[in-house]
Amino acid sequence: MSKILIVAEHDGAKLNVSTAKSVTCAAKIAGATIDVAVLAADAAAIAAEAAALAGVSKVLVVENAANKEPLAAILAPQIAKLAAGYTHVFGPSTTFGKDIMPRVAALLGVSQVSDIMAVDGSHTFKRPIYAGNAILTVEAPAGAPVVATVRVASFEAAAAGGSAAIEKVDPGAALPSHTRFVSRSGATTGRPDLQSAAKVVSGGRALGSAENFKLIYSLADKLGAAVGASRAAVDAGYVPNDLQVGQTGKIIAPQVYFAIGISGAIQHMTGIKDARTIVAINKDGEAPIFESADIGLVGDLFTIVPEFEKALG
Amino acid sequence: MRRIMVGVKRVVDYNVRVRVKPDNTGVITEGVKMSINPFDEIALEQALRIKEQGLADEVLAVSIGPSDTQQQLRTALAMGADRAILVQTDAAMAPLSLARIFQKIAEAEQPFLTLLGKQAIDDDNGQTAQMLAALLDRPQATSCSKIDIADGKATVTREVDSGLETLEVDLPAVLSVDLRLNEPRYVKLPDIMKAKKKPLDVKSVADYGVTEGAAFRTVKVDPPPSRQKGIIVKDVAELVGVLKQKGLV
């Protein structure tokens, strides 16, 4: 019988949707019991959200002022203690989980299964390698805990409707003082979150400037979409790094993805492989993006985008 | 000696279009161009810059891999690393085993800073730095895009999903680096000649009391599912029409 502990990701106030997606991944293991661990300074609201996820049996709450910010060196020893008695420990393959989970794995004396995209059995998983150009199926040994990160773009969020028990616990781990949080900067834009949005409008190098990127923001607002960008646009300084979509940025799975002035480098396509519909607008009809796009329109984005926005009424 | 240790992995060059073997046991690596993992190259560049600022005395490049990895270590020495260690093995190695080897080398060499790429572009595991930090019981910071060293501490900026996060960590620490940290230098011909004379020690996995072998059994390797070719619309009106029909706008 698989007993799975999921490490909840949150911002101190709300649960991140990556947690509900990790629950869905865990639920693919037949007969699994799924618990969620919430480590926070003030956990009540977050734990209540986690307890409401369908499929969750129990929410373990560790409240500690030291857990205010998600520092791997602080969280990992606590998670490793909580992992006793569990066959699997899952976290999301977001920057949060990628940072923390390998540290947990090392403390438990195992290597990690990174980026689970499909579950073939309790110990058999599919994961992308070579930037998604190959899919590896691996079998972890049955006698050791499975520590893994879940590729959130591959799973839908678990629905609400659960009513799990909430239990306060004290893992009793010694916490280091060698790592200190200083600050976090990120845009609060009022737009949908890029990682979980149903619609995404992304711009590339062809936009030419930060000023011209307003075209993308404007279209996104018209569509109620999140804004993304190619690595080239981020490197050129048109937009901040947190908008980057691709292998080294965010891997997303929206219902519809608009790639505007994006050529479609492999590393970018890796980030949108799971998008339901890809729409490409590019003046170069030979651009690789058109090989993967469901709908393509060849032409000058500076004419097309305003026209498109207007046509949406 | 103020030493920086840098991990250098030999990987299929990032420009190579990777193909899965017909028997589904792996990807084709025979006759394919190999290079230093791009993230490791950035880690090495950062180590060299810290040394050039007068904040370190020696840059040690460490790799674990087959004998041909000497090529990548010679490149690292040509970029400016002072010496190199190759832990030679033809076996697949579990990330935790790699971390244990780095741990043993760190215990012997006492670097005040260890820099690794945030992931290797072949297996995309992204584990070694965090595991090494755990085994050494030292601070970690992953996906660093800015690193400042002063007063026995590192102030680092990390690229996270919500934007940028700044941490302060006591040294020694293990940091993994992201793309926007720096642009690695090009190697010049005289440096390649000089690099031939720099020390490169070859060790075995057993020298560090670690066993060879992968963490998990490879069941199979498949090519990714391909997307169906789509349609080209002629203008905005047709685009809007198709999107409306699909219920997407």
GROMACS .gro file of C-alpha atoms in nm, chain B residues 80 86 135 143 199:
model
    5
  393GLY     CA    1   4.101   2.978  -1.629
  399LEU     CA    2   3.827   1.376  -1.297
  448LEU     CA    3   2.514   1.617   0.300
  456SER     CA    4   1.897   2.919  -0.969
  512PRO     CA    5   4.730   1.963  -1.316
   0.00000   0.00000   0.00000
